């Protein structure tokens, strides 16, 4: 890859962040808004730190919330 290609690839970082967000939630990018919300709620119930209080679940919940927020922002979901 040439230096110019590397520079332009770095400009697309937000897309890779969005792709990572979908991976965190374990869904495909063409999922419906309704199904996305269902999956988010299932994951939130499963990993909520009040349900299973440990550091791993706290960190997992932070990632889940961040991923969902990023996807909602990208899709203009309120």
One Martini backbone bead per residue (centre of mass of N, CA, C, O) as a GRO file, in nm:
protein
   78
    1UNK     BB    1   0.097   0.036   0.023
    2UNK     BB    2   0.072   0.351  -0.014
    3UNK     BB    3   0.083   0.648   0.146
    4UNK     BB    4  -0.182   0.752   0.020
    5UNK     BB    5  -0.359   0.507   0.095
    6UNK     BB    6  -0.314   0.529   0.398
    7UNK     BB    7  -0.434   0.806   0.435
    8UNK     BB    8  -0.723   0.737   0.326
    9UNK     BB    9  -0.780   0.507   0.524
   10UNK     BB   10  -0.774   0.687   0.782
   11UNK     BB   11  -1.035   0.853   0.702
   12UNK     BB   12  -1.226   0.575   0.756
   13UNK     BB   13  -1.256   0.519   1.066
   14UNK     BB   14  -1.561   0.551   1.131
   15UNK     BB   15  -1.646   0.295   0.979
   16UNK     BB   16  -1.486   0.100   1.156
   17UNK     BB   17  -1.634   0.178   1.415
   18UNK     BB   18  -1.909   0.086   1.315
   19UNK     BB   19  -1.834  -0.205   1.262
   20UNK     BB   20  -1.751  -0.261   1.555
   21UNK     BB   21  -2.029  -0.208   1.677
   22UNK     BB   22  -2.171  -0.444   1.540
   23UNK     BB   23  -1.983  -0.662   1.665
   24UNK     BB   24  -2.046  -0.614   1.961
   25UNK     BB   25  -2.360  -0.692   1.903
   26UNK     BB   26  -2.377  -0.923   1.677
   27UNK     BB   27  -2.440  -0.766   1.399
   28UNK     BB   28  -2.571  -0.652   1.115
   29UNK     BB   29  -2.597  -0.359   0.921
   30UNK     BB   30  -2.905  -0.460   0.807
   31UNK     BB   31  -3.054  -0.417   1.050
   32UNK     BB   32  -3.313  -0.338   1.211
   33UNK     BB   33  -3.410  -0.116   1.443
   34UNK     BB   34  -3.584  -0.310   1.608
   35UNK     BB   35  -3.375  -0.544   1.631
   36UNK     BB   36  -3.151  -0.379   1.757
   37UNK     BB   37  -3.304  -0.314   2.018
   38UNK     BB   38  -3.345  -0.606   2.109
   39UNK     BB   39  -3.048  -0.684   2.130
   40UNK     BB   40  -2.964  -0.470   2.328
   41UNK     BB   41  -3.156  -0.560   2.559
   42UNK     BB   42  -3.041  -0.844   2.590
   43UNK     BB   43  -2.751  -0.756   2.660
   44UNK     BB   44  -2.822  -0.575   2.901
   45UNK     BB   45  -2.940  -0.803   3.073
   46UNK     BB   46  -2.696  -1.001   3.070
   47UNK     BB   47  -2.456  -0.756   3.152
   48UNK     BB   48  -2.557  -0.632   3.395
   49UNK     BB   49  -2.405  -0.530   3.691
   50UNK     BB   50  -2.651  -0.596   3.882
   51UNK     BB   51  -2.668  -0.899   3.806
   52UNK     BB   52  -2.334  -0.918   3.742
   53UNK     BB   53  -2.095  -0.828   3.968
   54UNK     BB   54  -1.833  -0.729   3.753
   55UNK     BB   55  -1.580  -0.605   3.564
   56UNK     BB   56  -1.648  -0.740   3.294
   57UNK     BB   57  -1.946  -0.640   3.274
   58UNK     BB   58  -1.888  -0.343   3.285
   59UNK     BB   59  -1.717  -0.331   3.025
   60UNK     BB   60  -1.926  -0.458   2.839
   61UNK     BB   61  -2.145  -0.240   2.884
   62UNK     BB   62  -1.985  -0.005   2.772
   63UNK     BB   63  -1.957  -0.121   2.487
   64UNK     BB   64  -2.256  -0.156   2.426
   65UNK     BB   65  -2.341   0.141   2.467
   66UNK     BB   66  -2.145   0.265   2.262
   67UNK     BB   67  -2.239   0.110   2.014
   68UNK     BB   68  -2.536   0.195   2.019
   69UNK     BB   69  -2.489   0.500   2.006
   70UNK     BB   70  -2.339   0.505   1.736
   71UNK     BB   71  -2.564   0.378   1.565
   72UNK     BB   72  -2.789   0.578   1.632
   73UNK     BB   73  -2.643   0.822   1.515
   74UNK     BB   74  -2.601   0.711   1.222
   75UNK     BB   75  -2.937   0.654   1.200
   76UNK     BB   76  -3.122   0.851   1.358
   77UNK     BB   77  -3.191   0.745   1.646
   78UNK     BB   78  -3.400   0.809   1.943
   0.00000   0.00000   0.00000
